[in-house]
Coordinates of C-alpha atoms in Angstrom, one line a residue:
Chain A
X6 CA 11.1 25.6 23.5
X7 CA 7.7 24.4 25.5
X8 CA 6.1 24.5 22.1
X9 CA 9.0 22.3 20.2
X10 CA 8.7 19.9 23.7
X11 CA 4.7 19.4 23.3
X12 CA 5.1 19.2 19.2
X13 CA 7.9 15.9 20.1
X14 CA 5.8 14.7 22.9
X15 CA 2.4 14.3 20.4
X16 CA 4.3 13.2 18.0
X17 CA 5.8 10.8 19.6
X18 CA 2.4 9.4 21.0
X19 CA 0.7 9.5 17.8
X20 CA 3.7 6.7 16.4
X21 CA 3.0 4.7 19.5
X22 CA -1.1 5.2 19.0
X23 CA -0.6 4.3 15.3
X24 CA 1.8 1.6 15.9
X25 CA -1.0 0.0 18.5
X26 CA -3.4 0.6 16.1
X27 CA -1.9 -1.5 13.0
X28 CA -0.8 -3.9 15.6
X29 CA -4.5 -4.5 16.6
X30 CA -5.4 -4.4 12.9
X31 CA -3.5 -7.4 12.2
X32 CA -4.5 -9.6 14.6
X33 CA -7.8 -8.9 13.7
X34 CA -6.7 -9.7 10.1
X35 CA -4.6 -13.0 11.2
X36 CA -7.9 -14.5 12.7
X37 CA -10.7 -13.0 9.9
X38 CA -11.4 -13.4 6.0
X39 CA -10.1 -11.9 3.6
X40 CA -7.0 -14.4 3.9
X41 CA -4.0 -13.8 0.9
X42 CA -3.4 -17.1 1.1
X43 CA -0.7 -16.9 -2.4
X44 CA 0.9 -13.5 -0.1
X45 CA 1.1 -15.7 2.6
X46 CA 3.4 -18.5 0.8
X47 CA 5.2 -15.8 -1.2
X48 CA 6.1 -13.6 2.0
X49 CA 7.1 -17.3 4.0
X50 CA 9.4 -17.6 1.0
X51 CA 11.0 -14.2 0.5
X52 CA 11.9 -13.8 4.7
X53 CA 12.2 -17.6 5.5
X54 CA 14.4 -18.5 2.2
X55 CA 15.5 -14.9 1.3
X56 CA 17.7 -14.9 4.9
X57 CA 19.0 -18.4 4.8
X58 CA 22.3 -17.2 3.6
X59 CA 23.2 -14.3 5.7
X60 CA 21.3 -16.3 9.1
X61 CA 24.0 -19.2 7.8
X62 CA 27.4 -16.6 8.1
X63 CA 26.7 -15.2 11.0
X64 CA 25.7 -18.3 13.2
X65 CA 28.8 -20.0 11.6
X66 CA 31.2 -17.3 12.4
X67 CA 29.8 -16.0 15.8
X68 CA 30.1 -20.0 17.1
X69 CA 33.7 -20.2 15.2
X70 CA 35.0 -16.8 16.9
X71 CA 32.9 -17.6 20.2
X72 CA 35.2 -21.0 20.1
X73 CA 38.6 -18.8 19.5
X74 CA 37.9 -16.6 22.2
X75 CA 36.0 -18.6 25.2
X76 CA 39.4 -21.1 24.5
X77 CA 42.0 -18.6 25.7
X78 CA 39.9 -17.8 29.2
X79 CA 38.8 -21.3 29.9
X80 CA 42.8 -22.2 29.1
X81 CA 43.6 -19.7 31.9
X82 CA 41.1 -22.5 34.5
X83 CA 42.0 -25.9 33.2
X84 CA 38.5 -25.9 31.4
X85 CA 39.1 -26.0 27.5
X86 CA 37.1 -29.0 27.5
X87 CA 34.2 -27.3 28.1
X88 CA 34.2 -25.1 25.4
X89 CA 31.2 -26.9 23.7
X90 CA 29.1 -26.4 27.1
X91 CA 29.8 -22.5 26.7
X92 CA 29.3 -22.3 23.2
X93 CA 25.9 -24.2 22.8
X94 CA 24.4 -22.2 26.3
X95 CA 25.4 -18.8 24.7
X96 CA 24.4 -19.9 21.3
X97 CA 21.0 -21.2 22.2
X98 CA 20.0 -18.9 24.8
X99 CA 21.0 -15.5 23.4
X100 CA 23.6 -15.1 20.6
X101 CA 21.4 -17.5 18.1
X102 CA 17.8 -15.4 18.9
X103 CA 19.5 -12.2 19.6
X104 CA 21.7 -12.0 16.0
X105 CA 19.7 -13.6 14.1
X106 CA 17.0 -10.8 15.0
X107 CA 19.9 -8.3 14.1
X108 CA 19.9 -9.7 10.7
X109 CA 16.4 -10.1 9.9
X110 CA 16.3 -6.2 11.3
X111 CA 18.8 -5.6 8.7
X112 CA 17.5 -7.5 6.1
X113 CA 14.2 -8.1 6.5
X114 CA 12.9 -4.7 8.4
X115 CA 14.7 -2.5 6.1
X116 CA 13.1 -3.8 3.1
X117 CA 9.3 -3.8 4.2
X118 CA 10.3 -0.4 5.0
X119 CA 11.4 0.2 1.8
X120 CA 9.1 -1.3 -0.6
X121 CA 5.7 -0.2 1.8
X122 CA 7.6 3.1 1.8
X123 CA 7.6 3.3 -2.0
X124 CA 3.5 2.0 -2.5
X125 CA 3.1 4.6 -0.3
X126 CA 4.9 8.1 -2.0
X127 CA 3.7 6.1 -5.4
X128 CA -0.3 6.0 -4.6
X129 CA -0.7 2.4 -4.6
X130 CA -1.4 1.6 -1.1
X131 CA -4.4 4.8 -1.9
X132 CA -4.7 2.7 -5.1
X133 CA -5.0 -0.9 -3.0
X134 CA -7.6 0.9 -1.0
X135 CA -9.6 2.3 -3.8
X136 CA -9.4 -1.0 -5.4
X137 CA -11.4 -2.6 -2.4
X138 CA -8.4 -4.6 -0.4
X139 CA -7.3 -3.5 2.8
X140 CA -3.6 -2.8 2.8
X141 CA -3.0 -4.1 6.3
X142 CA -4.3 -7.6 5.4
X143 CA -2.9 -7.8 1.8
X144 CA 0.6 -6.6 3.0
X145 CA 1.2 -6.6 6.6
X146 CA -0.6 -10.0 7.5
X147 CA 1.6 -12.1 5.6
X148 CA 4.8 -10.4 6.0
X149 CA 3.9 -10.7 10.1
X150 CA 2.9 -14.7 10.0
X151 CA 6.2 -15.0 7.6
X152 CA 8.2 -13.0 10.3
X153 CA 6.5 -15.0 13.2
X154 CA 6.6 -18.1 11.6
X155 CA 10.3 -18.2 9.8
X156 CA 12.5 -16.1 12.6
X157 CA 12.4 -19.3 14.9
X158 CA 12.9 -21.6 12.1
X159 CA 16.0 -19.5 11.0
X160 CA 17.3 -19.1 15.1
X161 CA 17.6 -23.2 14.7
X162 CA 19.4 -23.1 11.9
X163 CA 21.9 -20.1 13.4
X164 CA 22.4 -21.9 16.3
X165 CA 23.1 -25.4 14.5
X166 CA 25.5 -24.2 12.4
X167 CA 26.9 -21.6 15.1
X168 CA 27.6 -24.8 17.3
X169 CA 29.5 -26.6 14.0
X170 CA 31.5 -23.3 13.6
X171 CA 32.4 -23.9 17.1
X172 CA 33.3 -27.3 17.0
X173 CA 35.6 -26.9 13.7
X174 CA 37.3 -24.3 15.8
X175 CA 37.5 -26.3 19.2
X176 CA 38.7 -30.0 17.0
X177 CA 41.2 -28.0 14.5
X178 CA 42.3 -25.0 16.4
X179 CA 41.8 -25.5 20.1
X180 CA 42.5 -29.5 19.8
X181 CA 39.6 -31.1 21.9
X182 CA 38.7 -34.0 21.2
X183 CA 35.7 -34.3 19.0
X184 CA 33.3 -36.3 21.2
X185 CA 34.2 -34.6 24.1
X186 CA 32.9 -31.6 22.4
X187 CA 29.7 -32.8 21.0
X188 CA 28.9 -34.7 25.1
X189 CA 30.0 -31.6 26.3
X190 CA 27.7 -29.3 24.0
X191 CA 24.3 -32.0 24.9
X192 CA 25.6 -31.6 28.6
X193 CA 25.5 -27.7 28.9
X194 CA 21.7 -27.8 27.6
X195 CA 18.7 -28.2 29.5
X196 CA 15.0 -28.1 28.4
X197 CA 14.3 -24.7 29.8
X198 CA 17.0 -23.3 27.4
X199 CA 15.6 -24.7 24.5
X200 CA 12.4 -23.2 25.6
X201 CA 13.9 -20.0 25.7
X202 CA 15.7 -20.1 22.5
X203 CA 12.7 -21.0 20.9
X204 CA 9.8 -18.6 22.3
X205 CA 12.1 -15.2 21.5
X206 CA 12.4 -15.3 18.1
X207 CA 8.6 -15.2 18.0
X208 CA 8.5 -11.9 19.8
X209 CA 11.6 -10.4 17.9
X210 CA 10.0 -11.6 14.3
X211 CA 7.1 -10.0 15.5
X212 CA 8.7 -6.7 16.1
X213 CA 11.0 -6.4 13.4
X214 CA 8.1 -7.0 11.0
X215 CA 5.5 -4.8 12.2
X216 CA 8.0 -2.2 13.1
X217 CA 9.2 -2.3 9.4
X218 CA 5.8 -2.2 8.3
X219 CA 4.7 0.3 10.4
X220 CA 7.3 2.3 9.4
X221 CA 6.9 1.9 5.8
X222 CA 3.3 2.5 6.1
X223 CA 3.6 6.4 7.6
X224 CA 6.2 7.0 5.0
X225 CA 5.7 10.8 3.6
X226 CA 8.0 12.9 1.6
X227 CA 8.9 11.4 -2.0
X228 CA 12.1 9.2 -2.2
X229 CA 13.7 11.0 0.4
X230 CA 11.0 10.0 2.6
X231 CA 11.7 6.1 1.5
X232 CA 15.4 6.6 2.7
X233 CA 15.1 8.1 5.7
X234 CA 11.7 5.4 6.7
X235 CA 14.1 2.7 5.5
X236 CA 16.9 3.7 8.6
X237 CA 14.2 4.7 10.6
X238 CA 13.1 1.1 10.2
X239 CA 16.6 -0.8 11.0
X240 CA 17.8 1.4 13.9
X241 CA 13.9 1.0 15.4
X242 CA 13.9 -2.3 15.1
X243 CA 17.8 -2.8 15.8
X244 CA 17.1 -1.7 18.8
X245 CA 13.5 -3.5 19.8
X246 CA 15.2 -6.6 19.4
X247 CA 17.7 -6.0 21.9
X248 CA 15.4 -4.2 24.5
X249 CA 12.0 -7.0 23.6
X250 CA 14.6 -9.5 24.2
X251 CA 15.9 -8.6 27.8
X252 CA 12.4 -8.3 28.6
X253 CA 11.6 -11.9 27.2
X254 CA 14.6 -12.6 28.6
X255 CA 13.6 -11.4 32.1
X256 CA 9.5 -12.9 31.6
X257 CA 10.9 -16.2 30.6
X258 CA 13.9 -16.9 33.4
X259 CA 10.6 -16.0 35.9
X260 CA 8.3 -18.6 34.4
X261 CA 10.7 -21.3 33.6
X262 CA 13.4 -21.5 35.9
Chain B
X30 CA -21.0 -11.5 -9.7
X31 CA -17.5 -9.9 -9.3
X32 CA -19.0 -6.4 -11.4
X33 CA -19.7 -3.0 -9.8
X34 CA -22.0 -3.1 -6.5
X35 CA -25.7 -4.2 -7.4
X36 CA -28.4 -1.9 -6.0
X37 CA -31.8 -2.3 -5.3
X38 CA -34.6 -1.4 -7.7
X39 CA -35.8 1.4 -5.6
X40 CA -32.4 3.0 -5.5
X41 CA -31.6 1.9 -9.2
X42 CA -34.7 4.0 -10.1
X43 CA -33.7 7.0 -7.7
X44 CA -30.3 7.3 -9.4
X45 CA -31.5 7.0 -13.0
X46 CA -31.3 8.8 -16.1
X47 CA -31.0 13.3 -14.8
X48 CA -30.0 12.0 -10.7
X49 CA -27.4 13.0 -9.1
X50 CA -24.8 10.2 -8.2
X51 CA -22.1 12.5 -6.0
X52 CA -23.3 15.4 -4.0
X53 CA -21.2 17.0 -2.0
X54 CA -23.1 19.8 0.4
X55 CA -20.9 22.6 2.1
X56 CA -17.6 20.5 2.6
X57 CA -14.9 22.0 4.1
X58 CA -11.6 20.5 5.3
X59 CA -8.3 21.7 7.0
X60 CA -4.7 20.6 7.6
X61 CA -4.0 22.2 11.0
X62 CA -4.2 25.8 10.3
X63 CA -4.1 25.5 6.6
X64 CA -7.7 25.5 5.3
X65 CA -7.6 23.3 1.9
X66 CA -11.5 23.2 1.2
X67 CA -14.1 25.6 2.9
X68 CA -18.0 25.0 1.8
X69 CA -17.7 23.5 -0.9
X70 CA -20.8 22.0 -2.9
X71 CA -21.7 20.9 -5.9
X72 CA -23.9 17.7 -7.6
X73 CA -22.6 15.1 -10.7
X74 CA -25.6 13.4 -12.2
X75 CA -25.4 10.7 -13.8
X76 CA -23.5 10.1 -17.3
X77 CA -22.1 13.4 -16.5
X78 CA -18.4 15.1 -16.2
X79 CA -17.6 17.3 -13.4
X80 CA -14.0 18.9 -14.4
X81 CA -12.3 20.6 -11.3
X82 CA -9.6 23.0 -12.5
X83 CA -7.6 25.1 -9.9
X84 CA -3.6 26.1 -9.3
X85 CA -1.5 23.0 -7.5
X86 CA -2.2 23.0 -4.1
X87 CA -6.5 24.2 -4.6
X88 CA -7.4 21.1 -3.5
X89 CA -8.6 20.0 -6.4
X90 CA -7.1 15.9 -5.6
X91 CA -8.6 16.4 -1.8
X92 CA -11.9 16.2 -3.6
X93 CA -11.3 12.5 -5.0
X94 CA -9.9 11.7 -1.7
X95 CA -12.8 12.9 0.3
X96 CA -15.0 11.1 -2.2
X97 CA -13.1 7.7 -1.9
X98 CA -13.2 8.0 1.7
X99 CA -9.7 8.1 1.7
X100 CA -9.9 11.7 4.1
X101 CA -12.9 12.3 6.0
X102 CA -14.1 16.4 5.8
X103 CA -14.3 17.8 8.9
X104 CA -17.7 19.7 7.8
X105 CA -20.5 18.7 5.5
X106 CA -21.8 16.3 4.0
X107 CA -21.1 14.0 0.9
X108 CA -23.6 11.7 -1.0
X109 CA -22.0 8.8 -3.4
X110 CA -24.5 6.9 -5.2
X111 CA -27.3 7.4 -2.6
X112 CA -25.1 6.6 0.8
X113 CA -23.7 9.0 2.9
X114 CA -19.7 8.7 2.9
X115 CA -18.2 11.4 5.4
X116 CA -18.8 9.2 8.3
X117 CA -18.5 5.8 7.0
X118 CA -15.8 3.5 8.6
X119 CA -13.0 2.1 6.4
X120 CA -14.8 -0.8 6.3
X121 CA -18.3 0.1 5.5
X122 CA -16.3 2.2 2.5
X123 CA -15.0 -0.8 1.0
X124 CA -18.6 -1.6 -0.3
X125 CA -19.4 2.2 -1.6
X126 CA -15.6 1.9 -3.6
X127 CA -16.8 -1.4 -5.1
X128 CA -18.9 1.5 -7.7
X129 CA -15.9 3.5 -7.7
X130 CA -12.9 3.4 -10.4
X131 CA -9.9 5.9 -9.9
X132 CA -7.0 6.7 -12.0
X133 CA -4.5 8.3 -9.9
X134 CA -1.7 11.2 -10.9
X135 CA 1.0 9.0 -12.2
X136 CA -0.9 5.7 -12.5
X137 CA 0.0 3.8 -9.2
X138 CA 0.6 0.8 -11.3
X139 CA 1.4 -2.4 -9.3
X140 CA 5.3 -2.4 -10.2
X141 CA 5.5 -6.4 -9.5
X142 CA 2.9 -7.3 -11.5
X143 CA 2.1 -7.4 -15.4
X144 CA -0.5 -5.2 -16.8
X145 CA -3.0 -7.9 -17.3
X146 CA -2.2 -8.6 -13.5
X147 CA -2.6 -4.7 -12.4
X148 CA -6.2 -4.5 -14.9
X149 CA -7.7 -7.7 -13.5
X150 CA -6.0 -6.8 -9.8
X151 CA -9.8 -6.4 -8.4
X152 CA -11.8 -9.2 -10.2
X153 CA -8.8 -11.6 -9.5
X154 CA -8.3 -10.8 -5.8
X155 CA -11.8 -9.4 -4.5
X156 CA -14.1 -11.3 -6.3
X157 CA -15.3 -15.1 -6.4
X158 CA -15.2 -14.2 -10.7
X159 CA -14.2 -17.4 -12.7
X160 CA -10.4 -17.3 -13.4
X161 CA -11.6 -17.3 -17.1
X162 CA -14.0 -15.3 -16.9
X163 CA -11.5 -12.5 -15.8
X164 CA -9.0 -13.4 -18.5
X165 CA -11.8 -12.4 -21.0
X166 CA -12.6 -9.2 -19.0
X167 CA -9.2 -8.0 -19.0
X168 CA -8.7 -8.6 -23.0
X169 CA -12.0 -6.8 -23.6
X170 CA -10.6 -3.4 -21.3
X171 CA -7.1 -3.6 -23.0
X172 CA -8.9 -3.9 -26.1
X173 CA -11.1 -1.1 -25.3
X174 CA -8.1 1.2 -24.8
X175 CA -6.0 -0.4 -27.4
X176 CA -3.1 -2.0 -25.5
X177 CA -4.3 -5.7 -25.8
X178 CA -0.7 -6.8 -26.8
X179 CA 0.7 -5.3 -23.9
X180 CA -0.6 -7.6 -21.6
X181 CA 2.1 -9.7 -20.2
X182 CA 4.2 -6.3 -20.0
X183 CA 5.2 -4.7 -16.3
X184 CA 4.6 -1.4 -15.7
X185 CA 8.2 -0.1 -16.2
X186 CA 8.5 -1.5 -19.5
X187 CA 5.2 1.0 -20.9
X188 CA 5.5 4.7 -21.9
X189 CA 3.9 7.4 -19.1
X190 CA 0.9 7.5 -21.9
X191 CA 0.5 3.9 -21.4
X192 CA 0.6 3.7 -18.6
X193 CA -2.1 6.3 -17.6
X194 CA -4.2 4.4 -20.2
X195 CA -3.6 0.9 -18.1
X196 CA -4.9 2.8 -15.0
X197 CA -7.8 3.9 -16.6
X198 CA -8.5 0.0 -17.9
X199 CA -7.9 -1.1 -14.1
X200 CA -10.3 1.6 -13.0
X201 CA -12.9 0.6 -15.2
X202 CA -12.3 -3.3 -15.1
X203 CA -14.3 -3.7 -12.0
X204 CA -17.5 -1.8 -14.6
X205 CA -17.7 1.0 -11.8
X206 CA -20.7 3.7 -12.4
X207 CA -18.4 6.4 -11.4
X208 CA -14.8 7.2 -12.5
X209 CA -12.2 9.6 -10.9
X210 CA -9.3 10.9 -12.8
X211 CA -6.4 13.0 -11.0
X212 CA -5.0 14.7 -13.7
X213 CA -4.7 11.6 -16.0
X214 CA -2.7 13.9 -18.4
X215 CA 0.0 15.6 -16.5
X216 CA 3.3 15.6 -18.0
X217 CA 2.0 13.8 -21.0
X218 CA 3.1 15.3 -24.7
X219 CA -0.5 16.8 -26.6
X220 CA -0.7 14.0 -28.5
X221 CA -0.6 11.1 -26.0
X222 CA -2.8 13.4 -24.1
X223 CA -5.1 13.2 -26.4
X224 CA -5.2 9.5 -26.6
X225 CA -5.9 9.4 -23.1
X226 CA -9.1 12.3 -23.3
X227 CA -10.2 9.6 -25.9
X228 CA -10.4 6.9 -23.2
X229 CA -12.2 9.3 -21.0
X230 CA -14.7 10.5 -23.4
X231 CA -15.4 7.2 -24.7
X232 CA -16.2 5.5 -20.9
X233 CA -18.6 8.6 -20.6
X234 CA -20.1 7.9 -24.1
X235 CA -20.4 4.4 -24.3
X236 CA -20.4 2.8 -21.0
X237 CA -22.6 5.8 -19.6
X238 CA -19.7 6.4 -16.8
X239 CA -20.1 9.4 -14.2
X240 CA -17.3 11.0 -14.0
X241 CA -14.6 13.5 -12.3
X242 CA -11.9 15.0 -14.1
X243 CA -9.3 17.1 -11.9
X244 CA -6.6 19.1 -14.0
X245 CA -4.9 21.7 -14.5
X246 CA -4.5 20.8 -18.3
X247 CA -7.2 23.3 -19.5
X248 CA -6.7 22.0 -23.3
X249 CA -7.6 18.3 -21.8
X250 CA -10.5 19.8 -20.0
X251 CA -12.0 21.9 -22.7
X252 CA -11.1 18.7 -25.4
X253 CA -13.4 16.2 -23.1
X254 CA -16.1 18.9 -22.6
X255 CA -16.2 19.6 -26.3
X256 CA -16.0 16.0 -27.8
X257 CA -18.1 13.3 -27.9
X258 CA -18.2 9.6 -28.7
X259 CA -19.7 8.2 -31.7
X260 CA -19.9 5.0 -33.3
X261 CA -19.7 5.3 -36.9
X262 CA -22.2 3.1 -39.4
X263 CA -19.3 1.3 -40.3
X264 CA -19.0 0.3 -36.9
X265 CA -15.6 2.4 -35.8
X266 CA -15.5 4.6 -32.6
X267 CA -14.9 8.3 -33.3
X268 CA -14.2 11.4 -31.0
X269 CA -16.1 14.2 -32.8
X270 CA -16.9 17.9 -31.9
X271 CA -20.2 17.7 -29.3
X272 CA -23.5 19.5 -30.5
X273 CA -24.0 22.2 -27.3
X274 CA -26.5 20.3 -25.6
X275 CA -24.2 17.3 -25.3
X276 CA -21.3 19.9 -24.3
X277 CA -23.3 20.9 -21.3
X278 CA -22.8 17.4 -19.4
X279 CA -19.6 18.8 -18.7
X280 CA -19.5 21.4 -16.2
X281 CA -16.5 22.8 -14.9
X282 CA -15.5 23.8 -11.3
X283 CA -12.6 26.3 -10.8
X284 CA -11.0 26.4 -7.0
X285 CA -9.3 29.0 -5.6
X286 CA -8.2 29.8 -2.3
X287 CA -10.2 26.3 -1.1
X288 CA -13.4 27.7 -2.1
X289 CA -15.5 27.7 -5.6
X290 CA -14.0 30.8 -7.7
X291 CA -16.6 29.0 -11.1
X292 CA -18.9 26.7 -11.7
X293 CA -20.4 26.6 -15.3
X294 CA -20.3 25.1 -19.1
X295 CA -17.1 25.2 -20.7
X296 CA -18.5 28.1 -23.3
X297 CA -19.6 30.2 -19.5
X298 CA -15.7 29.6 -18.2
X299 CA -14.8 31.1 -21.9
X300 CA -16.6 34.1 -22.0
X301 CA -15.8 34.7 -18.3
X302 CA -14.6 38.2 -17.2
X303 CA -13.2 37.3 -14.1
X304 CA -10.0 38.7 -13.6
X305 CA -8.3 35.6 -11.8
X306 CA -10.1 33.1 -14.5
X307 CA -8.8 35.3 -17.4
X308 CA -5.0 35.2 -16.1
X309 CA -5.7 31.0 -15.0
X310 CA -7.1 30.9 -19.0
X311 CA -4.4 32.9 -20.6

């Protein structure tokens, strides 16, 4: 029992060592040549582009049913009016960073997972090595800077159309009138929430990606191996993004408030 | 110029013609408590084939490993082209693997790029090489192995024997002095085999390539040991028997139990009475 205890414990702080270790690594690679420039672009494409759609649904839908539900309890105070207020504070502030890091963890994490995971069982991450390029800057520099870079980018876009989902719901279902939605909505935001929608995405792009990557990266065991690195990859990084973003959460209401 | 590492004249002299380019002195390396290699040495001089036979599991791919700097021994000492490897940092290896080519087990193909992409993969992305001047390159080593009309193929569209062949043209695109196969011909039918002992014997023939064959294909082994490349006077390549002093650049390693259980000429493995290399060669 001892024995199975001290085998879990160094295990467990070899992950975090190596984890550290390729985190380190790509910094150094972010700031240093060799640059993939063409990886880069490609990578910006595939996570930036590659999520529009399902980053579209779920901010739509999360604002419409945010709309449906928030109606009935501020019915219950006289408050309906507000509904935009509600829906663009939780939007911004949490629901757009927070889901939209769910989906990239989804989408994004399990498929570095994946394909790292398979270079890996098939000898071509050995093969990338052999062949003179360093695997952490040919494959986990750009897909960081693309994670980084594109998760804020798509937060916006959750939150913009999350706030349209609300206001179809709040003009056609809940019947407030449209401008008092839209004043509403602008009066329920204030600079500091911006801020805050805006600088977690950063951190939770950063952790879904080099999660996913590191993940991939200390795949072992043939295809099996891929499979069980590829839901290692979405429940570890499911599950960053919810813890990195109460602690962003609780760094950021410090600083700025 | 984008072409295996230069050297200096003092070390292009010291590993000349009868040198030894990969020296590996009393390696040993473990897993744990699972010993995989334990004192291991032996020399490949140049132009030379070192085949390393040995059961699955002998350690026989270790050895490429250790030599790429891939695993790092935990004794001993290994030599590659005149620097000393078993310490060396990732980074300091980058420059020893610029002389290195290596064909792995099943290829290791890049599956999202074309075969012209995988053969040119490290004049294109590690070298300032013309973009032209790399086209040509890569027609040359597909011609060399006979698949120049495959170029704009991927990887899942070629046969296994294929694709072993375009891993040995990526190996050799970068013109490195020493090549590493692991087990080039595993799970290939005799006759594609044999197309891809061709290859191997005509890189040591021609381009003067040192070399490291791991297998446990002993018809492959004893075919490269036994053949050689010659260039007919009507100007075609041929794989012909080798006159016995020509067999003797290829010298044969047998592993067993992570330590050396052979090391001789192909005709010496033959005539062995070893009980273990008898029931390995039956």
């Amino acid at each position: 029992m001892l024995r199975l205890l001290e085998g879990w414990i160094k295990s467990a702080l070899l992950e975090i060592q190596e984890y550290a270790r390729l985190q380190s690594a790509t910094v150094r690679g972010c700031v240093t040549r060799p640059f993939y420039f063409r990886d880069v672009v490609e990578q910006f494409e595939q996570i930036g582009i590659g999520s529009l759609t399902v980053v579209l649904l779920t901010g739509f839908f999360t604002g419409a049913v945010l709309a449906l539900q928030t109606g009935i309890t501020l019915d219950q105070f006289g408050a309906r009016p507000f509904v935009g207020r509600l829906i663009s504070a939780s939007m911004i502030k949490e629901l757009g960073p927070v889901l939209t890091g769910l989906m990239l963890a989804g989408r994004v994490g399990s498929g570095i997972a994946a394909e790292l995971g398979s270079m890996v069982v098939t000898d071509q991450i050995n093969a990338l090595r052999t062949l003179g390029t360093d695997p952490v800057r040919k494959l986990v520099v750009p897909r960081v800077l693309a994670g980084v870079f594109m998760a804020p980018v798509l937060t916006v876009v959750a939150n913009t159309v999350g706030i349209i989902g609300g206001w179809l719901i709040a003009v056609f279902q809940l019947r407030v009138a449209s401008s008092l939605y839209w004043t509403s909505v602008i009066e329920g935001l204030y600079l500091e929430d911006a801020w805050m929608g805006l600088i977690k995405p950063f951190c939770l792009g950063f952790a879904i990606v080099t999660i996913g990557c590191h993940v991939g990266l200390r795949t072992h065991g043939g295809t099996q191996g891929v499979g069980r690195a590829t839901t290692n990859a979405v429940v570890a990084s499911s599950v960053a993004v919810i813890a990195v973003d109460f602690f962003v959460t609780r760094l950021l209401i410090t600083l700025l408030y | 110029m984008g072409f295996a590492a230069q050297r200096s004249a003092s070390l292009e002299e010291g590993l000349g013609a009868g040198s030894p380019v990969l020296i590996f002195d009393k390696v040993s390396l473990a897993f744990d408590d699972k010993v995989i290699l334990k004192d291991i040495s032996f020399t490949v001089i140049v132009g030379h084939t070192k085949i390393i036979l040995g059961a699955s599991g002998s350690g026989k791919s270790t050895i490429l490993k250790l030599v790429l700097g891939l695993l790092r021994p935990d004794e001993g000492i290994i030599w590659v082209n005149g620097e000393r490897v078993d310490q060396m940092t990732e980074q300091q290896m980058m420059k020893v693997r610029a002389d290195l080519g290596m064909v792995f087990q099943e290829g290791a193909l890049f599956d999202s790029l074309t075969v012209a992409e995988n053969v040119g993969y490290k004049l294109y992305e590690e070298t300032d090489m013309p973009t032209d001047q790399v086209h040509r390159r890569v027609e040359e080593v597909l011609g060399f192995i006979g698949l120049g009309e495959y170029s704009d193929r991927m990887p899942s569209e070629l046969s296994g024997g294929q694709r072993r062949r375009v891993a040995i043209a990526r190996a050799m695109a970068a013109k490195p002095r020493i090549l590493l196969y692991d087990e080039p011909t595993t799970g290939l039918d005799p006759i594609t085999a044999t197309t891809v002992d061709d290859e191997i014997i005509k890189l040591r023939d021609f381009e003067n390539v040192s070399s490291i064959l791991v297998t446990h294909q002993l018809r492959d082994a004893f075919y490269v040991a036994t053949h050689e490349a010659v260039r007919r006077d009507d100007g075609v390549l041929q794989i012909v028997p080798a006159d016995p002093e020509k067999s003797e650049e290829a010298e044969f390693i047998m592993l067993k139990d992570g330590g050396v259980a052979f090391e001789g000429y192909a005709a010496e493995l033959r005539a062995s009475s070893d009980a273990y290399l008898k029931t390995f060669l039956s």
